[in-house]
């Protein structure tokens, strides 16, 4: 994204970069912030001196928003003052380009910053993926739970959660070996994921043989429907489990909870409620979903 209050400056950069990148333009700080939240660009070339809101103020607001704080910002400025560059870097800018621009230098610096951004994105993804099953890990779930709790509280939407546990998994490991146990968990994870279709729903490995599914904007009936689909998907795997007390095959127990979040409440309340219902599912014979109060 190119941000400058002078259209001529934007045109120069646009002509320089248009063959290599998808470009978006903004002519004010406010417009840049709105577009950044909407588009989440990979890089922002930001004019330092603009009326109403200068580049420093834009960068501060980008840094305060979880959605935009990882977008790298390169200041483009006519100033040659070392103090300005120092202040920008201290705020979090990744580079400075001085006007009048040198085309080869601009291309090289843009290419470098986009390479760094791509690598950082890949590392962030890896840090949020469970190494065994390939689905989201506990860290990703914790982050999403906090974010969706706040969003649903603001919008007055329900938030649901399903906690899932593989029945008698320790016996499975003891009988078939840990390598088969790992294979089993991968198959279970993929079967559970097959029941979750919306892009903003999240299935994660909660720990050991436990999984969790976060369902924003979903009421109790909708979550119970997803939970039953999950149980069906696991039964359809027909993975032999000679040591189970409830079936010849791998089964899971699940607890489902749904609440209307309120500001100031602890999201852990939703986990605790789902955990209580998971415990009740086990007490009632396992291989079932408990969702009623």
Short mmCIF file of N, CA and C in Angstrom, two decimals, residues 89-270:
data_model
loop_
_atom_site.label_atom_id
_atom_site.label_comp_id
_atom_site.label_asym_id
_atom_site.label_seq_id
_atom_site.Cartn_x
_atom_site.Cartn_y
_atom_site.Cartn_z
N UNK A 89 12.34 4.56 13.38
CA UNK A 89 12.80 3.20 13.68
C UNK A 89 12.44 2.80 15.10
N UNK A 90 12.51 3.75 16.02
CA UNK A 90 12.15 3.47 17.41
C UNK A 90 10.67 3.12 17.53
N UNK A 91 9.83 3.72 16.69
CA UNK A 91 8.40 3.43 16.72
C UNK A 91 8.08 2.06 16.10
N UNK A 92 8.98 1.55 15.27
CA UNK A 92 8.73 0.25 14.66
C UNK A 92 8.82 0.21 13.15
N UNK A 93 9.16 1.33 12.50
CA UNK A 93 9.36 1.30 11.05
C UNK A 93 10.54 0.37 10.73
N UNK A 94 10.46 -0.30 9.58
CA UNK A 94 11.51 -1.25 9.24
C UNK A 94 12.59 -0.64 8.35
N UNK A 95 12.30 0.53 7.73
CA UNK A 95 13.28 1.14 6.83
C UNK A 95 12.86 2.56 6.51
N UNK A 96 13.79 3.33 5.94
CA UNK A 96 13.55 4.70 5.48
C UNK A 96 13.99 4.82 4.03
N UNK A 97 13.17 5.43 3.22
CA UNK A 97 13.53 5.75 1.83
C UNK A 97 13.42 7.26 1.68
N UNK A 98 14.46 7.89 1.20
CA UNK A 98 14.45 9.35 1.08
C UNK A 98 14.08 9.78 -0.34
N UNK A 99 13.39 10.91 -0.43
CA UNK A 99 13.04 11.52 -1.71
C UNK A 99 14.13 12.53 -2.08
N UNK A 100 14.40 12.71 -3.37
CA UNK A 100 13.81 11.99 -4.49
C UNK A 100 14.26 10.53 -4.52
N UNK A 101 13.34 9.63 -4.83
CA UNK A 101 13.63 8.21 -4.74
C UNK A 101 14.56 7.76 -5.87
N UNK A 102 15.32 6.73 -5.59
CA UNK A 102 16.18 6.08 -6.58
C UNK A 102 15.52 4.74 -6.93
N UNK A 103 15.02 4.57 -8.16
CA UNK A 103 14.22 3.39 -8.51
C UNK A 103 14.85 2.06 -8.13
N UNK A 104 16.10 1.86 -8.44
CA UNK A 104 16.73 0.56 -8.14
C UNK A 104 16.77 0.31 -6.63
N UNK A 105 17.04 1.35 -5.84
CA UNK A 105 17.10 1.22 -4.39
C UNK A 105 15.72 0.89 -3.83
N UNK A 106 14.68 1.58 -4.34
CA UNK A 106 13.32 1.32 -3.87
C UNK A 106 12.92 -0.12 -4.16
N UNK A 107 13.15 -0.57 -5.39
CA UNK A 107 12.79 -1.94 -5.74
C UNK A 107 13.49 -2.95 -4.83
N UNK A 108 14.79 -2.73 -4.59
CA UNK A 108 15.56 -3.66 -3.77
C UNK A 108 15.05 -3.69 -2.33
N UNK A 109 14.76 -2.52 -1.79
CA UNK A 109 14.31 -2.48 -0.39
C UNK A 109 12.91 -3.06 -0.24
N UNK A 110 12.04 -2.78 -1.19
CA UNK A 110 10.70 -3.37 -1.15
C UNK A 110 10.80 -4.89 -1.24
N UNK A 111 11.61 -5.39 -2.16
CA UNK A 111 11.78 -6.83 -2.33
C UNK A 111 12.32 -7.47 -1.04
N UNK A 112 13.29 -6.82 -0.42
CA UNK A 112 13.88 -7.34 0.82
C UNK A 112 12.84 -7.42 1.94
N UNK A 113 12.07 -6.34 2.12
CA UNK A 113 11.09 -6.32 3.20
C UNK A 113 9.97 -7.33 2.98
N UNK A 114 9.58 -7.54 1.74
CA UNK A 114 8.54 -8.53 1.47
C UNK A 114 9.06 -9.95 1.70
N UNK A 115 10.32 -10.19 1.42
CA UNK A 115 10.92 -11.49 1.71
C UNK A 115 10.93 -11.75 3.21
N UNK A 116 11.34 -10.75 3.97
CA UNK A 116 11.36 -10.87 5.43
C UNK A 116 9.94 -11.10 5.96
N UNK A 117 8.96 -10.37 5.42
CA UNK A 117 7.57 -10.52 5.86
C UNK A 117 7.06 -11.93 5.57
N UNK A 118 7.38 -12.45 4.40
CA UNK A 118 6.94 -13.80 4.03
C UNK A 118 7.52 -14.84 4.99
N UNK A 119 8.78 -14.68 5.32
CA UNK A 119 9.42 -15.62 6.24
C UNK A 119 8.82 -15.51 7.64
N UNK A 120 8.54 -14.28 8.09
CA UNK A 120 7.94 -14.08 9.41
C UNK A 120 6.54 -14.68 9.46
N UNK A 121 5.77 -14.53 8.38
CA UNK A 121 4.43 -15.11 8.33
C UNK A 121 4.50 -16.63 8.44
N UNK A 122 5.47 -17.22 7.74
CA UNK A 122 5.61 -18.67 7.79
C UNK A 122 5.96 -19.15 9.20
N UNK A 123 6.83 -18.41 9.88
CA UNK A 123 7.19 -18.77 11.25
C UNK A 123 6.01 -18.63 12.19
N UNK A 124 5.19 -17.59 11.99
CA UNK A 124 4.01 -17.41 12.84
C UNK A 124 3.02 -18.56 12.66
N UNK A 125 2.86 -18.99 11.40
CA UNK A 125 1.97 -20.11 11.14
C UNK A 125 2.48 -21.37 11.82
N UNK A 126 3.77 -21.64 11.68
CA UNK A 126 4.35 -22.83 12.29
C UNK A 126 4.21 -22.80 13.81
N UNK A 127 4.31 -21.61 14.39
CA UNK A 127 4.20 -21.49 15.85
C UNK A 127 2.79 -21.74 16.35
N UNK A 128 1.81 -21.77 15.44
CA UNK A 128 0.42 -21.95 15.84
C UNK A 128 -0.16 -23.29 15.39
N UNK A 129 0.70 -24.16 14.89
CA UNK A 129 0.25 -25.46 14.38
C UNK A 129 0.79 -26.58 15.27
N UNK A 130 -0.07 -27.53 15.59
CA UNK A 130 0.36 -28.70 16.35
C UNK A 130 1.22 -29.59 15.46
N UNK A 131 2.40 -29.90 15.94
CA UNK A 131 3.36 -30.64 15.11
C UNK A 131 2.92 -32.04 14.76
N UNK A 132 2.11 -32.68 15.59
CA UNK A 132 1.70 -34.06 15.33
C UNK A 132 0.52 -34.14 14.37
N UNK A 133 -0.51 -33.35 14.64
CA UNK A 133 -1.76 -33.51 13.89
C UNK A 133 -1.92 -32.54 12.73
N UNK A 134 -1.17 -31.43 12.73
CA UNK A 134 -1.28 -30.46 11.66
C UNK A 134 -2.43 -29.47 11.81
N UNK A 135 -3.22 -29.60 12.88
CA UNK A 135 -4.26 -28.61 13.14
C UNK A 135 -3.72 -27.56 14.09
N UNK A 136 -4.54 -26.59 14.47
CA UNK A 136 -4.09 -25.53 15.36
C UNK A 136 -3.65 -26.10 16.71
N UNK A 137 -2.71 -25.41 17.35
CA UNK A 137 -2.24 -25.86 18.66
C UNK A 137 -2.92 -25.08 19.79
N UNK A 138 -2.53 -25.39 21.01
CA UNK A 138 -3.15 -24.77 22.18
C UNK A 138 -2.93 -23.26 22.19
N UNK A 139 -1.76 -22.80 21.78
CA UNK A 139 -1.48 -21.37 21.76
C UNK A 139 -2.44 -20.64 20.84
N UNK A 140 -2.66 -21.20 19.65
CA UNK A 140 -3.58 -20.59 18.69
C UNK A 140 -5.00 -20.56 19.26
N UNK A 141 -5.40 -21.63 19.90
CA UNK A 141 -6.74 -21.67 20.49
C UNK A 141 -6.89 -20.60 21.57
N UNK A 142 -5.91 -20.48 22.45
CA UNK A 142 -5.99 -19.48 23.52
C UNK A 142 -6.13 -18.07 22.95
N UNK A 143 -5.36 -17.78 21.89
CA UNK A 143 -5.44 -16.46 21.26
C UNK A 143 -6.82 -16.22 20.65
N UNK A 144 -7.34 -17.23 19.94
CA UNK A 144 -8.63 -17.09 19.28
C UNK A 144 -9.77 -17.00 20.29
N UNK A 145 -9.68 -17.74 21.36
CA UNK A 145 -10.72 -17.68 22.38
C UNK A 145 -10.83 -16.27 22.96
N UNK A 146 -9.70 -15.68 23.30
CA UNK A 146 -9.71 -14.32 23.84
C UNK A 146 -10.27 -13.32 22.83
N UNK A 147 -9.82 -13.43 21.58
CA UNK A 147 -10.26 -12.48 20.56
C UNK A 147 -11.75 -12.64 20.25
N UNK A 148 -12.22 -13.87 20.10
CA UNK A 148 -13.63 -14.10 19.77
C UNK A 148 -14.54 -13.78 20.95
N UNK A 149 -14.05 -13.98 22.16
CA UNK A 149 -14.84 -13.61 23.34
C UNK A 149 -15.13 -12.10 23.32
N UNK A 150 -14.11 -11.31 23.08
CA UNK A 150 -14.28 -9.86 23.04
C UNK A 150 -15.19 -9.45 21.89
N UNK A 151 -14.99 -10.06 20.71
CA UNK A 151 -15.79 -9.69 19.55
C UNK A 151 -17.26 -10.05 19.76
N UNK A 152 -17.51 -11.26 20.25
CA UNK A 152 -18.90 -11.68 20.47
C UNK A 152 -19.56 -10.85 21.57
N UNK A 153 -18.78 -10.44 22.57
CA UNK A 153 -19.33 -9.58 23.62
C UNK A 153 -19.75 -8.23 23.04
N UNK A 154 -18.93 -7.69 22.15
CA UNK A 154 -19.25 -6.40 21.53
C UNK A 154 -20.49 -6.50 20.65
N UNK A 155 -20.62 -7.60 19.93
CA UNK A 155 -21.68 -7.73 18.94
C UNK A 155 -22.92 -8.46 19.45
N UNK A 156 -22.86 -8.93 20.70
CA UNK A 156 -24.01 -9.63 21.27
C UNK A 156 -24.29 -10.97 20.62
N UNK A 157 -23.24 -11.66 20.16
CA UNK A 157 -23.38 -12.95 19.50
C UNK A 157 -22.96 -14.08 20.44
N UNK A 158 -23.56 -15.27 20.28
CA UNK A 158 -23.17 -16.40 21.13
C UNK A 158 -21.81 -16.96 20.72
N UNK A 159 -21.16 -17.59 21.67
CA UNK A 159 -19.89 -18.26 21.42
C UNK A 159 -19.99 -19.66 22.00
N UNK A 160 -19.68 -20.65 21.19
CA UNK A 160 -19.80 -22.04 21.63
C UNK A 160 -18.45 -22.75 21.57
N UNK A 161 -18.36 -23.81 22.36
CA UNK A 161 -17.10 -24.55 22.44
C UNK A 161 -17.42 -26.02 22.67
N UNK A 162 -16.70 -26.88 21.98
CA UNK A 162 -16.82 -28.33 22.16
C UNK A 162 -15.47 -28.87 22.60
N UNK A 163 -15.46 -29.58 23.71
CA UNK A 163 -14.24 -30.22 24.22
C UNK A 163 -14.38 -31.72 23.97
N UNK A 164 -13.38 -32.30 23.30
CA UNK A 164 -13.47 -33.69 22.83
C UNK A 164 -12.30 -34.49 23.39
N UNK A 165 -12.59 -35.71 23.85
CA UNK A 165 -11.56 -36.58 24.42
C UNK A 165 -11.68 -37.97 23.80
N UNK A 166 -10.56 -38.54 23.37
CA UNK A 166 -10.56 -39.90 22.81
C UNK A 166 -10.72 -40.89 23.96
N UNK A 167 -11.72 -41.75 23.85
CA UNK A 167 -12.03 -42.68 24.93
C UNK A 167 -10.94 -43.75 25.09
N UNK A 168 -10.54 -43.94 26.34
CA UNK A 168 -9.58 -45.00 26.71
C UNK A 168 -8.32 -44.95 25.85
N UNK A 169 -7.79 -43.75 25.64
CA UNK A 169 -6.64 -43.63 24.74
C UNK A 169 -5.36 -44.19 25.37
N UNK A 170 -5.23 -44.09 26.67
CA UNK A 170 -4.03 -44.66 27.31
C UNK A 170 -3.98 -46.16 27.06
N UNK A 171 -5.12 -46.81 27.15
CA UNK A 171 -5.16 -48.25 26.87
C UNK A 171 -4.77 -48.52 25.41
N UNK A 172 -5.23 -47.64 24.52
CA UNK A 172 -4.88 -47.79 23.10
C UNK A 172 -3.37 -47.71 22.91
N UNK A 173 -2.75 -46.72 23.52
CA UNK A 173 -1.29 -46.58 23.43
C UNK A 173 -0.58 -47.80 24.00
N UNK A 174 -1.05 -48.25 25.16
CA UNK A 174 -0.40 -49.40 25.82
C UNK A 174 -0.52 -50.66 24.97
N UNK A 175 -1.64 -50.80 24.29
CA UNK A 175 -1.89 -52.03 23.53
C UNK A 175 -1.24 -52.00 22.15
N UNK A 176 -1.37 -50.87 21.44
CA UNK A 176 -0.92 -50.80 20.05
C UNK A 176 0.44 -50.12 19.88
N UNK A 177 0.92 -49.43 20.92
CA UNK A 177 2.19 -48.73 20.83
C UNK A 177 2.01 -47.26 20.51
N UNK A 178 3.00 -46.46 20.88
CA UNK A 178 2.89 -45.00 20.74
C UNK A 178 2.90 -44.56 19.28
N UNK A 179 3.58 -45.29 18.41
CA UNK A 179 3.58 -44.91 17.00
C UNK A 179 2.17 -45.03 16.41
N UNK A 180 1.48 -46.13 16.73
CA UNK A 180 0.10 -46.28 16.29
C UNK A 180 -0.80 -45.25 16.97
N UNK A 181 -0.44 -44.92 18.22
CA UNK A 181 -1.21 -43.90 18.92
C UNK A 181 -1.13 -42.56 18.23
N UNK A 182 0.07 -42.21 17.76
CA UNK A 182 0.24 -40.95 17.03
C UNK A 182 -0.55 -40.97 15.73
N UNK A 183 -0.51 -42.10 15.04
CA UNK A 183 -1.28 -42.23 13.79
C UNK A 183 -2.77 -42.08 14.07
N UNK A 184 -3.22 -42.67 15.15
CA UNK A 184 -4.62 -42.57 15.55
C UNK A 184 -5.02 -41.12 15.79
N UNK A 185 -4.21 -40.37 16.52
CA UNK A 185 -4.53 -38.97 16.81
C UNK A 185 -4.59 -38.14 15.54
N UNK A 186 -3.70 -38.42 14.59
CA UNK A 186 -3.74 -37.69 13.32
C UNK A 186 -5.05 -37.97 12.58
N UNK A 187 -5.47 -39.22 12.56
CA UNK A 187 -6.70 -39.58 11.88
C UNK A 187 -7.91 -38.99 12.58
N UNK A 188 -7.89 -38.99 13.89
CA UNK A 188 -8.99 -38.39 14.65
C UNK A 188 -9.08 -36.90 14.36
N UNK A 189 -7.92 -36.22 14.36
CA UNK A 189 -7.91 -34.78 14.10
C UNK A 189 -8.49 -34.46 12.73
N UNK A 190 -8.11 -35.23 11.72
CA UNK A 190 -8.61 -34.98 10.36
C UNK A 190 -10.11 -35.25 10.27
N UNK A 191 -10.58 -36.29 10.97
CA UNK A 191 -12.01 -36.59 10.95
C UNK A 191 -12.81 -35.49 11.65
N UNK A 192 -12.30 -34.99 12.77
CA UNK A 192 -12.97 -33.89 13.47
C UNK A 192 -13.01 -32.64 12.60
N UNK A 193 -11.89 -32.37 11.93
CA UNK A 193 -11.82 -31.18 11.07
C UNK A 193 -12.81 -31.29 9.92
N UNK A 194 -13.13 -32.49 9.50
CA UNK A 194 -14.06 -32.69 8.39
C UNK A 194 -15.48 -32.26 8.76
N UNK A 195 -15.76 -32.13 10.05
CA UNK A 195 -17.09 -31.70 10.50
C UNK A 195 -17.18 -30.19 10.68
N UNK A 196 -16.07 -29.49 10.50
CA UNK A 196 -16.02 -28.04 10.72
C UNK A 196 -15.78 -27.37 9.38
N UNK A 197 -16.73 -26.57 8.92
CA UNK A 197 -16.66 -26.06 7.55
C UNK A 197 -16.46 -24.55 7.44
N UNK A 198 -16.83 -23.77 8.45
CA UNK A 198 -16.71 -22.32 8.31
C UNK A 198 -15.28 -21.87 8.55
N UNK A 199 -14.85 -20.87 7.81
CA UNK A 199 -13.46 -20.44 7.89
C UNK A 199 -13.11 -19.85 9.26
N UNK A 200 -14.08 -19.27 9.98
CA UNK A 200 -13.77 -18.65 11.26
C UNK A 200 -13.97 -19.60 12.44
N UNK A 201 -14.39 -20.84 12.21
CA UNK A 201 -14.39 -21.84 13.27
C UNK A 201 -12.97 -22.37 13.46
N UNK A 202 -12.67 -22.86 14.63
CA UNK A 202 -11.31 -23.32 14.91
C UNK A 202 -11.32 -24.66 15.61
N UNK A 203 -10.64 -25.63 15.03
CA UNK A 203 -10.37 -26.90 15.69
C UNK A 203 -8.91 -26.93 16.10
N UNK A 204 -8.65 -27.28 17.36
CA UNK A 204 -7.28 -27.28 17.86
C UNK A 204 -7.04 -28.51 18.73
N UNK A 205 -5.78 -28.90 18.81
CA UNK A 205 -5.40 -29.93 19.78
C UNK A 205 -5.21 -29.24 21.12
N UNK A 206 -5.98 -29.67 22.10
CA UNK A 206 -5.97 -29.02 23.40
C UNK A 206 -4.85 -29.56 24.28
N UNK A 207 -4.49 -30.80 24.04
CA UNK A 207 -3.41 -31.42 24.82
C UNK A 207 -3.61 -32.92 24.87
N UNK A 208 -2.54 -33.70 24.68
CA UNK A 208 -2.67 -35.15 24.73
C UNK A 208 -3.68 -35.65 23.72
N UNK A 209 -4.70 -36.36 24.21
CA UNK A 209 -5.76 -36.88 23.34
C UNK A 209 -7.02 -36.02 23.39
N UNK A 210 -6.89 -34.78 23.85
CA UNK A 210 -8.02 -33.86 23.91
C UNK A 210 -7.97 -32.85 22.76
N UNK A 211 -9.14 -32.57 22.21
CA UNK A 211 -9.28 -31.58 21.15
C UNK A 211 -10.35 -30.58 21.56
N UNK A 212 -10.30 -29.40 20.95
CA UNK A 212 -11.28 -28.37 21.26
C UNK A 212 -11.71 -27.69 19.97
N UNK A 213 -12.98 -27.36 19.90
CA UNK A 213 -13.52 -26.68 18.72
C UNK A 213 -14.22 -25.40 19.17
N UNK A 214 -13.77 -24.28 18.63
CA UNK A 214 -14.33 -22.97 18.96
C UNK A 214 -15.26 -22.54 17.83
N UNK A 215 -16.50 -22.20 18.19
CA UNK A 215 -17.53 -21.90 17.20
C UNK A 215 -18.14 -20.52 17.47
N UNK A 216 -17.58 -19.47 16.89
CA UNK A 216 -18.16 -18.13 17.07
C UNK A 216 -19.50 -18.01 16.37
N UNK A 217 -20.33 -17.10 16.90
CA UNK A 217 -21.64 -16.82 16.29
C UNK A 217 -22.47 -18.10 16.13
N UNK A 218 -22.35 -19.01 17.09
CA UNK A 218 -23.05 -20.29 17.03
C UNK A 218 -23.77 -20.53 18.34
N UNK A 219 -25.08 -20.83 18.27
CA UNK A 219 -25.83 -21.07 19.50
C UNK A 219 -25.70 -22.52 19.94
N UNK A 220 -26.39 -22.88 21.01
CA UNK A 220 -26.25 -24.21 21.59
C UNK A 220 -26.71 -25.30 20.63
N UNK A 221 -27.81 -25.07 19.92
CA UNK A 221 -28.30 -26.08 18.98
C UNK A 221 -27.32 -26.29 17.82
N UNK A 222 -26.78 -25.19 17.31
CA UNK A 222 -25.82 -25.31 16.22
C UNK A 222 -24.56 -26.04 16.65
N UNK A 223 -24.08 -25.73 17.85
CA UNK A 223 -22.88 -26.40 18.35
C UNK A 223 -23.13 -27.88 18.59
N UNK A 224 -24.31 -28.21 19.13
CA UNK A 224 -24.63 -29.62 19.37
C UNK A 224 -24.68 -30.39 18.05
N UNK A 225 -25.18 -29.74 17.00
CA UNK A 225 -25.21 -30.38 15.68
C UNK A 225 -23.79 -30.69 15.19
N UNK A 226 -22.89 -29.72 15.35
CA UNK A 226 -21.49 -29.95 14.96
C UNK A 226 -20.88 -31.07 15.80
N UNK A 227 -21.17 -31.07 17.09
CA UNK A 227 -20.64 -32.11 17.96
C UNK A 227 -21.09 -33.50 17.55
N UNK A 228 -22.36 -33.64 17.18
CA UNK A 228 -22.85 -34.95 16.74
C UNK A 228 -22.20 -35.37 15.43
N UNK A 229 -21.98 -34.39 14.53
CA UNK A 229 -21.26 -34.71 13.29
C UNK A 229 -19.86 -35.24 13.59
N UNK A 230 -19.20 -34.64 14.57
CA UNK A 230 -17.86 -35.08 14.93
C UNK A 230 -17.88 -36.53 15.42
N UNK A 231 -18.84 -36.86 16.26
CA UNK A 231 -18.92 -38.24 16.75
C UNK A 231 -19.16 -39.21 15.60
N UNK A 232 -20.00 -38.80 14.64
CA UNK A 232 -20.25 -39.65 13.48
C UNK A 232 -18.98 -39.85 12.65
N UNK A 233 -18.22 -38.77 12.45
CA UNK A 233 -16.99 -38.87 11.66
C UNK A 233 -16.00 -39.83 12.32
N UNK A 234 -15.92 -39.78 13.64
CA UNK A 234 -14.99 -40.68 14.34
C UNK A 234 -15.46 -42.12 14.24
N UNK A 235 -16.75 -42.36 14.40
CA UNK A 235 -17.27 -43.73 14.27
C UNK A 235 -17.01 -44.28 12.87
N UNK A 236 -17.13 -43.39 11.87
CA UNK A 236 -16.95 -43.82 10.48
C UNK A 236 -15.50 -44.24 10.19
N UNK A 237 -14.55 -43.80 11.00
CA UNK A 237 -13.17 -44.22 10.80
C UNK A 237 -12.99 -45.72 11.02
N UNK A 238 -13.75 -46.26 11.98
CA UNK A 238 -13.68 -47.68 12.34
C UNK A 238 -12.24 -48.11 12.61
N UNK A 239 -11.60 -47.32 13.48
CA UNK A 239 -10.25 -47.68 13.91
C UNK A 239 -10.36 -48.68 15.06
N UNK A 240 -9.84 -49.88 14.89
CA UNK A 240 -9.99 -50.91 15.93
C UNK A 240 -9.40 -50.47 17.27
N UNK A 241 -10.14 -50.78 18.35
CA UNK A 241 -9.67 -50.48 19.72
C UNK A 241 -10.08 -51.66 20.60
N UNK A 242 -9.19 -52.63 20.69
CA UNK A 242 -9.50 -53.87 21.39
C UNK A 242 -9.64 -53.68 22.89
N UNK A 243 -9.13 -52.57 23.44
CA UNK A 243 -9.14 -52.37 24.88
C UNK A 243 -10.22 -51.39 25.34
N UNK A 244 -11.11 -51.00 24.45
CA UNK A 244 -12.17 -50.07 24.83
C UNK A 244 -13.31 -50.80 25.53
N UNK A 245 -13.92 -50.14 26.48
CA UNK A 245 -15.06 -50.72 27.19
C UNK A 245 -16.40 -50.35 26.55
N UNK A 246 -16.37 -49.49 25.51
CA UNK A 246 -17.64 -49.02 24.96
C UNK A 246 -17.87 -49.44 23.51
N UNK A 247 -16.83 -49.83 22.79
CA UNK A 247 -17.00 -50.22 21.40
C UNK A 247 -15.76 -50.96 20.93
N UNK A 248 -15.87 -51.60 19.77
CA UNK A 248 -14.71 -52.27 19.19
C UNK A 248 -13.82 -51.27 18.47
N UNK A 249 -14.28 -50.04 18.34
CA UNK A 249 -13.60 -49.03 17.56
C UNK A 249 -13.27 -47.82 18.41
N UNK A 250 -12.39 -46.99 17.89
CA UNK A 250 -12.09 -45.71 18.54
C UNK A 250 -13.37 -44.87 18.60
N UNK A 251 -13.64 -44.32 19.78
CA UNK A 251 -14.77 -43.41 19.97
C UNK A 251 -14.27 -42.18 20.73
N UNK A 252 -15.09 -41.15 20.75
CA UNK A 252 -14.76 -39.97 21.53
C UNK A 252 -15.95 -39.57 22.38
N UNK A 253 -15.66 -38.89 23.48
CA UNK A 253 -16.67 -38.24 24.30
C UNK A 253 -16.51 -36.74 24.13
N UNK A 254 -17.61 -36.01 24.24
CA UNK A 254 -17.55 -34.56 24.00
C UNK A 254 -18.50 -33.82 24.93
N UNK A 255 -18.05 -32.63 25.33
CA UNK A 255 -18.88 -31.72 26.11
C UNK A 255 -19.03 -30.42 25.35
N UNK A 256 -20.25 -29.94 25.25
CA UNK A 256 -20.55 -28.77 24.43
C UNK A 256 -21.15 -27.68 25.32
N UNK A 257 -20.68 -26.45 25.16
CA UNK A 257 -21.19 -25.33 25.94
C UNK A 257 -21.36 -24.12 25.04
N UNK A 258 -22.35 -23.29 25.36
CA UNK A 258 -22.61 -22.08 24.59
C UNK A 258 -23.01 -20.97 25.55
N UNK A 259 -22.44 -19.78 25.36
CA UNK A 259 -22.75 -18.64 26.23
C UNK A 259 -22.85 -17.37 25.39
N UNK A 260 -23.44 -16.35 25.99
CA UNK A 260 -23.39 -15.00 25.44
C UNK A 260 -22.32 -14.26 26.23
N UNK A 261 -21.13 -14.08 25.67
CA UNK A 261 -20.05 -13.43 26.42
C UNK A 261 -20.41 -12.01 26.85
N UNK A 262 -19.87 -11.62 27.99
CA UNK A 262 -20.04 -10.27 28.48
C UNK A 262 -18.67 -9.66 28.76
N UNK A 263 -18.51 -8.36 28.50
CA UNK A 263 -17.23 -7.71 28.79
C UNK A 263 -16.86 -7.88 30.25
N UNK A 264 -15.59 -8.18 30.49
CA UNK A 264 -15.12 -8.34 31.86
C UNK A 264 -15.17 -9.76 32.37
N UNK A 265 -15.93 -10.63 31.70
CA UNK A 265 -15.96 -12.03 32.10
C UNK A 265 -14.70 -12.74 31.62
N UNK A 266 -14.36 -13.82 32.32
CA UNK A 266 -13.19 -14.62 31.95
C UNK A 266 -13.60 -15.67 30.94
N UNK A 267 -12.97 -15.71 29.76
CA UNK A 267 -13.32 -16.74 28.77
C UNK A 267 -13.14 -18.16 29.29
N UNK A 268 -12.34 -18.33 30.35
CA UNK A 268 -12.15 -19.66 30.92
C UNK A 268 -13.46 -20.25 31.43
N UNK A 269 -14.47 -19.39 31.65
CA UNK A 269 -15.78 -19.89 32.08
C UNK A 269 -16.36 -20.84 31.05
N UNK A 270 -16.17 -20.52 29.77
CA UNK A 270 -16.70 -21.36 28.71
C UNK A 270 -15.99 -22.71 28.68
#
